[in-house]
GROMACS .gro file of C-alpha atoms in nm:
model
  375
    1UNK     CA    1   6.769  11.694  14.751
    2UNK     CA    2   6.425  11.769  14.874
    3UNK     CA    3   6.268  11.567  15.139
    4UNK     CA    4   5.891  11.467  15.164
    5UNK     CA    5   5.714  11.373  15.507
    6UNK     CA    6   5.814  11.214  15.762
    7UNK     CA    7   5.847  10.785  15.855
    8UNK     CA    8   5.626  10.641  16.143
    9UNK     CA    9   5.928  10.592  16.355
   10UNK     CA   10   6.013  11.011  16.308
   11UNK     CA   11   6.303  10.940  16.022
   12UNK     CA   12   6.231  11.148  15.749
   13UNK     CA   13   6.146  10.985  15.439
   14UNK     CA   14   6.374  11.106  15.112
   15UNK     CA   15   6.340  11.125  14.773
   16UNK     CA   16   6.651  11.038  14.555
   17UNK     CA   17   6.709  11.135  14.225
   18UNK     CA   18   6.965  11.322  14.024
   19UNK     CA   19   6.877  11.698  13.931
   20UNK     CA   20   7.224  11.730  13.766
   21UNK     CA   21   7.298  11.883  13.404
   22UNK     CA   22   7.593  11.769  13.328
   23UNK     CA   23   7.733  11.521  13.499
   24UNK     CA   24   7.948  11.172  13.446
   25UNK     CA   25   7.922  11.042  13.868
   26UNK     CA   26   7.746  11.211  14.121
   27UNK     CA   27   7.695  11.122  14.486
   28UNK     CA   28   7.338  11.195  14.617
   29UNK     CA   29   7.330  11.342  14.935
   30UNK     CA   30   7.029  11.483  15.163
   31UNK     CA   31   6.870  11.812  15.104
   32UNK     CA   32   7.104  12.051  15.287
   33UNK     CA   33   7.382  11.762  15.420
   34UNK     CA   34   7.769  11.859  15.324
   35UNK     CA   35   7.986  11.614  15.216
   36UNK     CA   36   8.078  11.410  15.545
   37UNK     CA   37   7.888  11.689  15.753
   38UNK     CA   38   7.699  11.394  15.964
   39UNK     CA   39   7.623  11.040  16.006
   40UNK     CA   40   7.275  11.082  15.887
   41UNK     CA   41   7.431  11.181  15.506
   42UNK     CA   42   7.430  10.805  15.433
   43UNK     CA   43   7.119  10.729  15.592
   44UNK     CA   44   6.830  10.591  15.356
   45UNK     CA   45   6.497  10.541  15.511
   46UNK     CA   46   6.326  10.181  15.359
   47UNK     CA   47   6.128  10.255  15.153
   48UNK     CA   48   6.183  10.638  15.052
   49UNK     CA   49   6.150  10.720  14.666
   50UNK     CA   50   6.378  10.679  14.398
   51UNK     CA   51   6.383  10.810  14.108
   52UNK     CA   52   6.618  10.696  13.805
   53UNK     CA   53   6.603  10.886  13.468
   54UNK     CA   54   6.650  10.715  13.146
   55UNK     CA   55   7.004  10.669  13.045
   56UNK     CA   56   7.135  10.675  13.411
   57UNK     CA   57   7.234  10.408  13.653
   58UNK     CA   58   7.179  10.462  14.037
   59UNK     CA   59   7.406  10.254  14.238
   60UNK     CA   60   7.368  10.155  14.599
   61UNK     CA   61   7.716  10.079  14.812
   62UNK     CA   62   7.699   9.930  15.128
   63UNK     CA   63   7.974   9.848  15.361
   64UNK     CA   64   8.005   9.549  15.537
   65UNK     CA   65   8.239   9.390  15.683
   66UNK     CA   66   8.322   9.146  15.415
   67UNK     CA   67   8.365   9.470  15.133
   68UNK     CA   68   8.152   9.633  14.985
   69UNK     CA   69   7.823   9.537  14.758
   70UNK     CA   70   7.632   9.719  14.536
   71UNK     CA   71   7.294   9.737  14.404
   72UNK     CA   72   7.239   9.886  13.997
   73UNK     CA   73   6.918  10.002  13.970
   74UNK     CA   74   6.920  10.148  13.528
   75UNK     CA   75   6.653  10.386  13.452
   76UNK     CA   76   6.391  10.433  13.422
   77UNK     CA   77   6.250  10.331  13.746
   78UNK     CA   78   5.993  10.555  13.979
   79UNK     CA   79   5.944  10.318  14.291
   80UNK     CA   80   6.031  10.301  14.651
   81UNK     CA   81   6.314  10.113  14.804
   82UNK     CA   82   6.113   9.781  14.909
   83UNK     CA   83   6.058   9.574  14.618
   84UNK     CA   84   6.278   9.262  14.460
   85UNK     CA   85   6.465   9.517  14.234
   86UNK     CA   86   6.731   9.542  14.544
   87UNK     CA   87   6.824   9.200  14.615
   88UNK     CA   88   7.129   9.305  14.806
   89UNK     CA   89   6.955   9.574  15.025
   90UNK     CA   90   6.653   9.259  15.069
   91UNK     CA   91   6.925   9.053  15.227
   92UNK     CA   92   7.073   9.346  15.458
   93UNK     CA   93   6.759   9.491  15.588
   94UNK     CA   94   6.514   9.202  15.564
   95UNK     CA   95   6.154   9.257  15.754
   96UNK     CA   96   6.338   9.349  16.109
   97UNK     CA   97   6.282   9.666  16.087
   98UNK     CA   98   5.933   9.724  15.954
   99UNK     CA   99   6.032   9.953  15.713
  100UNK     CA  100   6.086  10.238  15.985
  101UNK     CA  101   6.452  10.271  16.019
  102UNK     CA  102   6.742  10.395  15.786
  103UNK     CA  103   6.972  10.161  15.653
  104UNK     CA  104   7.409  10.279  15.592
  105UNK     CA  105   7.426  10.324  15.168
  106UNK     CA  106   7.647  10.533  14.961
  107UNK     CA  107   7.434  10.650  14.670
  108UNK     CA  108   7.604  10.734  14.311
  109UNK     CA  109   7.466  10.858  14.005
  110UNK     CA  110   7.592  10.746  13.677
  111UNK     CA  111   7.484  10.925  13.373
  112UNK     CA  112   7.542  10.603  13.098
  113UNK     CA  113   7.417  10.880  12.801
  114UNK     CA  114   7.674  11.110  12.894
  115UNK     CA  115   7.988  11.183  12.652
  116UNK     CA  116   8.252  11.354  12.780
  117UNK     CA  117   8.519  11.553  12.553
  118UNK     CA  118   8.911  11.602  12.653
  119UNK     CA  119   9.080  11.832  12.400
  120UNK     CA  120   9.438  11.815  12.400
  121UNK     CA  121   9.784  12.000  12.237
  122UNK     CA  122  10.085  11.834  12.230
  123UNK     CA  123  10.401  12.037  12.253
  124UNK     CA  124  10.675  11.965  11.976
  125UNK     CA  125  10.847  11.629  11.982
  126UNK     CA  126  11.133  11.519  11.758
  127UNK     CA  127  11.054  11.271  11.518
  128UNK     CA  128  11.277  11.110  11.259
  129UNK     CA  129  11.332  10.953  10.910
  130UNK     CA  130  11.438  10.647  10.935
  131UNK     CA  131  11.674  10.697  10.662
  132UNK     CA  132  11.831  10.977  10.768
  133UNK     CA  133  11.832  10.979  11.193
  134UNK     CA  134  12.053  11.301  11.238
  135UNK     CA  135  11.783  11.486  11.181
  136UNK     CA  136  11.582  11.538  11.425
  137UNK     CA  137  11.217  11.710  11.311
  138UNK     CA  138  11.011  11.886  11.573
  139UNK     CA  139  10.594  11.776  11.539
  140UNK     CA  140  10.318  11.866  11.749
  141UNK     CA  141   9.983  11.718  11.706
  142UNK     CA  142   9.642  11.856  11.852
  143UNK     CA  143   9.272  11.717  11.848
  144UNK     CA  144   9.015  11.587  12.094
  145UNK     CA  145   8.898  11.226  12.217
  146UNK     CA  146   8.519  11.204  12.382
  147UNK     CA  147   8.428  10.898  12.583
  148UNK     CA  148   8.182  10.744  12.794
  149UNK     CA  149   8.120  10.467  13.098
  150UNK     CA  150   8.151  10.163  12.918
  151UNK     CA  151   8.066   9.855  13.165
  152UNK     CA  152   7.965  10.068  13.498
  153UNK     CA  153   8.000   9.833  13.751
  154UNK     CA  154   8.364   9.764  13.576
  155UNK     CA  155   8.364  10.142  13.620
  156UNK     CA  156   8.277  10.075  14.028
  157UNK     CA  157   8.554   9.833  14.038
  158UNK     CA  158   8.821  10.062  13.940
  159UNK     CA  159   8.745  10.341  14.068
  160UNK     CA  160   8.636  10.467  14.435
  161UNK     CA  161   8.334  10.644  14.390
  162UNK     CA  162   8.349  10.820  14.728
  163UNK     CA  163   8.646  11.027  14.598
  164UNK     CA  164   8.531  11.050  14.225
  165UNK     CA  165   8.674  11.368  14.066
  166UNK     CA  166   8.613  11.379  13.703
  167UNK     CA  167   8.862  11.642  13.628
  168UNK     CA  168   9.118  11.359  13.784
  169UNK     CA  169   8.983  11.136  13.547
  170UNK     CA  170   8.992  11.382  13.244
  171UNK     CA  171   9.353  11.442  13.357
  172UNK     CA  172   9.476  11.079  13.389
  173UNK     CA  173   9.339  10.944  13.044
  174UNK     CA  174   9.483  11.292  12.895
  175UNK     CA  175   9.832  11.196  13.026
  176UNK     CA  176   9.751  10.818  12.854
  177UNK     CA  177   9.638  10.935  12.527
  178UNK     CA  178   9.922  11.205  12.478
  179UNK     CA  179  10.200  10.897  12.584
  180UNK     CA  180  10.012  10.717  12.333
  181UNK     CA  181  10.002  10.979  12.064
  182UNK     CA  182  10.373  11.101  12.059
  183UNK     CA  183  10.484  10.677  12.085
  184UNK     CA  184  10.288  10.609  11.799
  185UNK     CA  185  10.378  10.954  11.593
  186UNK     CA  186  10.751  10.889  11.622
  187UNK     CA  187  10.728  10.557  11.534
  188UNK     CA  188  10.500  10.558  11.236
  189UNK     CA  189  10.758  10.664  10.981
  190UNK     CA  190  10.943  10.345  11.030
  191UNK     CA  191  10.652  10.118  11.094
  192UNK     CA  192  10.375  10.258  10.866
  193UNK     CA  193  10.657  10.404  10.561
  194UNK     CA  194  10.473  10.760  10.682
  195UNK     CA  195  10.772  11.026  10.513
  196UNK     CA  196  10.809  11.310  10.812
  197UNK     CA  197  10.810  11.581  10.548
  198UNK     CA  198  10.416  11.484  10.454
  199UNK     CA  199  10.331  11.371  10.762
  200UNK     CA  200  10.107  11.738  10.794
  201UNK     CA  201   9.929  11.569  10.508
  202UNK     CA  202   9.858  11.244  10.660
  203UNK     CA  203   9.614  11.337  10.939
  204UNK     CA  204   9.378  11.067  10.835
  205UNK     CA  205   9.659  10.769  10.809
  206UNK     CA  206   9.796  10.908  11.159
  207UNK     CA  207   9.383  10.911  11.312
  208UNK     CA  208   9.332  10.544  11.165
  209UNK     CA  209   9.625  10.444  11.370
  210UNK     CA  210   9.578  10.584  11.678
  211UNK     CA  211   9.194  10.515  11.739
  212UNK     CA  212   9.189  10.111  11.786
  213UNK     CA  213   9.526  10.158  11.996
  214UNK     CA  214   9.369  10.418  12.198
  215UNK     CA  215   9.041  10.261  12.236
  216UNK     CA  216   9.258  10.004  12.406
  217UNK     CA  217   9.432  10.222  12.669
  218UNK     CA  218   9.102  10.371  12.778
  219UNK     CA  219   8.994  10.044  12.890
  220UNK     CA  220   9.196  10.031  13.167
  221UNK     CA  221   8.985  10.372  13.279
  222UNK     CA  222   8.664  10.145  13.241
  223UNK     CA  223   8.548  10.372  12.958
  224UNK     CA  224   8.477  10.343  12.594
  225UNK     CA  225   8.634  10.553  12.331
  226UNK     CA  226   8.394  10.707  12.099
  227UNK     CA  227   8.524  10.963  11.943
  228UNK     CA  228   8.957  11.060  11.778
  229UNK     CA  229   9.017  11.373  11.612
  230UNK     CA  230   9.293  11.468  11.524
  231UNK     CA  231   9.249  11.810  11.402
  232UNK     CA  232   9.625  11.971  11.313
  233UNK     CA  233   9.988  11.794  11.296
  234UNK     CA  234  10.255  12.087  11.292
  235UNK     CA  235  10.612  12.036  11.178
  236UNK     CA  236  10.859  12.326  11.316
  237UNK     CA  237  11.000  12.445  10.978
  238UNK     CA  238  11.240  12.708  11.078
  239UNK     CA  239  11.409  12.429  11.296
  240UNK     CA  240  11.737  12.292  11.151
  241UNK     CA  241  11.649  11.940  11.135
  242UNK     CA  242  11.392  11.982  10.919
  243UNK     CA  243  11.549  12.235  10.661
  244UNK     CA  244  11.871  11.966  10.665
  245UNK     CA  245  11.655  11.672  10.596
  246UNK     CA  246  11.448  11.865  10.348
  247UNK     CA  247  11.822  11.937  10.161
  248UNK     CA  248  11.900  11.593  10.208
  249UNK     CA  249  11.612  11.428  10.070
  250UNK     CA  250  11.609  11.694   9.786
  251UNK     CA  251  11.936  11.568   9.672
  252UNK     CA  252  11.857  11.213   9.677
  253UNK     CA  253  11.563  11.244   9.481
  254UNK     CA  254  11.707  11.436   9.227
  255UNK     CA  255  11.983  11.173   9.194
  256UNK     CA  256  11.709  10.967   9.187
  257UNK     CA  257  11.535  11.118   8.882
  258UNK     CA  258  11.863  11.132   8.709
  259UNK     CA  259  11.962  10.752   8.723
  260UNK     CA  260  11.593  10.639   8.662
  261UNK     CA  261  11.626  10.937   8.362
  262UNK     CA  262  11.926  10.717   8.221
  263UNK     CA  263  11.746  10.406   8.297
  264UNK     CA  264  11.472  10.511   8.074
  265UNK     CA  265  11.624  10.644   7.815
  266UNK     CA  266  11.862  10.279   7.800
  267UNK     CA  267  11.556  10.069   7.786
  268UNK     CA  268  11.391  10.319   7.503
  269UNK     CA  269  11.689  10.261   7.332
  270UNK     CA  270  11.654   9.911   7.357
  271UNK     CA  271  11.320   9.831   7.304
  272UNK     CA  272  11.425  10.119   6.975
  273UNK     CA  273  11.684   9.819   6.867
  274UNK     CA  274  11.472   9.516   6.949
  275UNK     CA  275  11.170   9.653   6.727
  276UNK     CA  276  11.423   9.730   6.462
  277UNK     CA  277  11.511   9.360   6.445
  278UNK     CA  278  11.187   9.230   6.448
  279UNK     CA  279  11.068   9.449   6.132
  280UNK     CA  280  11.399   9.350   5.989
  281UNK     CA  281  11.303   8.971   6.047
  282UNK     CA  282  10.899   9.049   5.961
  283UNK     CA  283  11.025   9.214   5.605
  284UNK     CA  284  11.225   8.904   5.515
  285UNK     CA  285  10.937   8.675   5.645
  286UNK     CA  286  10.705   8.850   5.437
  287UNK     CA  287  10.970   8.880   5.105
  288UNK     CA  288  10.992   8.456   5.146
  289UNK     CA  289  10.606   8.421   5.158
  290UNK     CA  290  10.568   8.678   4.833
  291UNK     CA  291  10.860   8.501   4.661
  292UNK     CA  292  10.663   8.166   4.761
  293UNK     CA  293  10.318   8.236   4.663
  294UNK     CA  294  10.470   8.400   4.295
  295UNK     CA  295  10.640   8.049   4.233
  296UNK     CA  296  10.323   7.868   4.327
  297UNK     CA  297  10.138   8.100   4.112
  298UNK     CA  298  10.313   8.055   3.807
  299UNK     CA  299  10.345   7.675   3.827
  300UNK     CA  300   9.959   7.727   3.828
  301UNK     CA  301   9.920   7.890   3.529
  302UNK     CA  302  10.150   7.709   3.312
  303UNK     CA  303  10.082   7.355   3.460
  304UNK     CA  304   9.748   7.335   3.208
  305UNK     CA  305  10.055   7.388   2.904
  306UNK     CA  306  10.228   7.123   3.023
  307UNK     CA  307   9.913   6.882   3.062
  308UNK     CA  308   9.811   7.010   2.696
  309UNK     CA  309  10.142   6.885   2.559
  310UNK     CA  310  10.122   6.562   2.721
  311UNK     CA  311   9.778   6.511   2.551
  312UNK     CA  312   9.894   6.597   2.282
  313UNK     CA  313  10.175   6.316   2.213
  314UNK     CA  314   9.910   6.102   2.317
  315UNK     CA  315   9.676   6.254   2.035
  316UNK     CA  316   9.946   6.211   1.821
  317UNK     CA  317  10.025   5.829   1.914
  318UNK     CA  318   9.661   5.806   1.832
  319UNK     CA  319   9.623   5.949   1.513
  320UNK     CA  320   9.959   5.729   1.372
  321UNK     CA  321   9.786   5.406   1.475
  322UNK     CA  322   9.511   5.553   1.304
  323UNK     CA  323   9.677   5.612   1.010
  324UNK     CA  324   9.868   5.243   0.996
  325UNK     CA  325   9.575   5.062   1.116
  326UNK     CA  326   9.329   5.073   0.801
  327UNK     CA  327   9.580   5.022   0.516
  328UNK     CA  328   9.792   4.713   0.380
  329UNK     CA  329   9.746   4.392   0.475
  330UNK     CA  330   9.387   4.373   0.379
  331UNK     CA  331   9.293   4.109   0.160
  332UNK     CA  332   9.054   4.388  -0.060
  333UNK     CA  333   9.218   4.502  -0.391
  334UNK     CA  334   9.268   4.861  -0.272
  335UNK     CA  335   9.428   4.747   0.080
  336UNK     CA  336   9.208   4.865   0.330
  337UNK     CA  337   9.123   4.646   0.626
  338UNK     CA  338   8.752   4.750   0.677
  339UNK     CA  339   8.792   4.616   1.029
  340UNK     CA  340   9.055   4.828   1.172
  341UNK     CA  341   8.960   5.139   0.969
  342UNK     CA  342   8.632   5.177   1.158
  343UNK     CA  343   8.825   5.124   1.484
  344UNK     CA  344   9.055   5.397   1.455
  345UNK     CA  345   8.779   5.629   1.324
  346UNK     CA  346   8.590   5.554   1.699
  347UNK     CA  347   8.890   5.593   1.851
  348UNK     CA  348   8.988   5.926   1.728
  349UNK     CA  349   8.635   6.035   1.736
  350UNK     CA  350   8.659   6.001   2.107
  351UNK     CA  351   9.029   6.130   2.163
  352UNK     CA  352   8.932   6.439   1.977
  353UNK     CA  353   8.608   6.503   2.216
  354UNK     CA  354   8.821   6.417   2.500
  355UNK     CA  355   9.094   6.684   2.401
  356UNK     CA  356   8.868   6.964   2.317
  357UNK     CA  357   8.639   6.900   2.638
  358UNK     CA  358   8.986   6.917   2.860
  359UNK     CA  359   9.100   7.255   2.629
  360UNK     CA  360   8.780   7.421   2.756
  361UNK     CA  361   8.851   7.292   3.117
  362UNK     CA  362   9.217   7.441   3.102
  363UNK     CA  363   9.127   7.739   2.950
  364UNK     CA  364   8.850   7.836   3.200
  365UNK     CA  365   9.085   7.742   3.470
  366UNK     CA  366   9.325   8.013   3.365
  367UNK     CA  367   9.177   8.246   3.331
  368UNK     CA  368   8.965   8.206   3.697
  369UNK     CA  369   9.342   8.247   3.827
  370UNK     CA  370   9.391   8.510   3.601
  371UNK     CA  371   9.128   8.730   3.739
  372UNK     CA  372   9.232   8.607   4.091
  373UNK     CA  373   9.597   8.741   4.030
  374UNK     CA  374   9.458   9.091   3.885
  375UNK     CA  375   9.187   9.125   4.187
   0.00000   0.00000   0.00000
């Protein structure tokens, strides 16, 4: 990168920063130096400029005899290299060297905004029905995954920055997600009840699947999953596994249709019989309560008849006494006792109000019920 003025000691004093478009680690390295063309390529003058954009991460690696350290410096930041923001660099340098001479660092570049995409087409595979595992069905699934640097210094850990190739990378977690992909394909018509003859139709059920078991794999690349997409799942229909289970399952399904046919037309017939009986059983029910309600209805109407009569042989007890009571045995010349003649006239008097007032009653009874009956 470009260099700007020299340090009081003659070193020249850099400026480090990443000019880079695209980009997921990149190794700073002086204005005009190759890659391992000198010594001086990893010499960094205290207190030359840095320069960290937002959504990058400049690391610092310095070799010592115990390992290595590191120093994460996350944009933005436009400084030099002397302040408390490089504790490890603080420790190695120190105030010795008065801020004239170069100090051993490897310098990386890691864009933490940066999404990178794989795309990837899987070749046919077999895959079967678990019903029916003599025939063998040929699938091939395509689609993309994009990631990122998850936890960079993770990222450090696991892999040596030095020798960083991102199309490695790209190629490694490519080989994981396609093992991953055809395991989980072959297996999801047993485990998830996915049928291999719709499993062209199932691209989201097959995507939900994958993605959290994916997401897991990458982590041992140090990088987060962001995006699955599975865009086609092919099934090879001119092979002869598929056009045998196709017959196969064909057959069973019509045999299928046919005994659940029979089934239904059994229980219509049933539930046909059962309803039969129960109107049967309602009609006789309802006969009983009709034949019920006449009989109480006609003891109704003729029980004010049968209360007439009774007061009538009272009325009739009445009037004899009545009759007996006033004559003979007086002591008058004609033979009426005065006495008892005036008794029965009170009594009958009172019978006969008594009788007409419970006529009226009776009558006004019936025919309530009467109109009741014809309503």
């Amino acid at each position: 990168m470009g260099l700007f003025g020299k340090g009081k000691g003659g070193g020249m004093m850099n400026v480090i920063r990443c000019d880079e478009q695209e980009y997921l680690v990149w190794k700073w390295r002086p204005l005009g130096q190759d890659v391992n063309s000198t010594s001086r390529e990893n010499a960094i003058r205290y207190g030359s400029s840095l320069r960290v954009k937002d959504g990058e991460m400049a690391v610092f690696v310095y070799k010592q005899n115990g390992g290595t350290l590191q120093d994460f410096i996350t944009g933005p930041y436009d400084g030099t290299i002397k302040t408390a923001n490089f504790p490890v660099l603080s420790s190695i340098v120190g105030m010795a060297f008065g801020g004239e001479s170069p100090f051993q660092a490897e310098i990386y570049f890691i864009n933490l905004a940066g999404i990178i995409q794989i795309k990837f087409a899987i070749p046919y595979f077999d895959v079967f029905d678990p019903r029916f595992l003599d025939f063998p069905v040929p699938v091939a699934v395509g689609g993309s995954i994009s990631f990122r640097i998850g936890d960079p210094k993770d990222f450090i850990k696991i892999h040596r920055l030095i020798n960083f190739s991102l199309e490695d990378l790209k190629s490694q977690i490519k080989d994981a997600v396609t093992r991953r992909i055809k395991s989980e394909v072959t297996n999801a018509p047993d485990k998830h009840q996915l049928p291999v003859l719709q499993i062209e139709r199932r691209i989201d059920d097959i995507n939900d699947i994958l993605k959290p078991r994916i997401a897991e794999d990458l982590k041992d690349f140090a990088v987060e999953l962001k995006r699955l997409d599975i865009s086609r799942i092919s099934i090879d229909k001119e092979s002869e596994g598929y056009q045998e289970l196709r017959s196969v399952t064909a057959d069973q399904q019509q045999a299928t249709i046919t005994a659940q046919t029979a089934v239904n037309i059994k229980n219509m017939s049933d539930l046909q019989a059962m309803n039969a009986r129960n109107l049967d059983e309602t009609m006789r029910i309802q006969r009983e309560e009709a034949q019920r309600a006449q009989r109480l209805q006609t003891e109704t109407q003729f029980i004010g008849a049968h209360a007439l009569d009774r007061q009538s042989d009272v009325m009739q007890t009445a009037a004899s006494n009545l009759g007996g009571g006033g004559f003979g045995g007086g002591s008058g010349t004609s033979g009426i006792d005065p006495a008892s003649f005036m008794t029965n006239m009170a009594v009958g008097g009172a019978l006969g109000s008594q009788m007409a007032g419970m006529m009226n009653t009776m009558g006004a009874q019936m025919n309530q019920q009467w109109q009741q009956t014809a309503a």
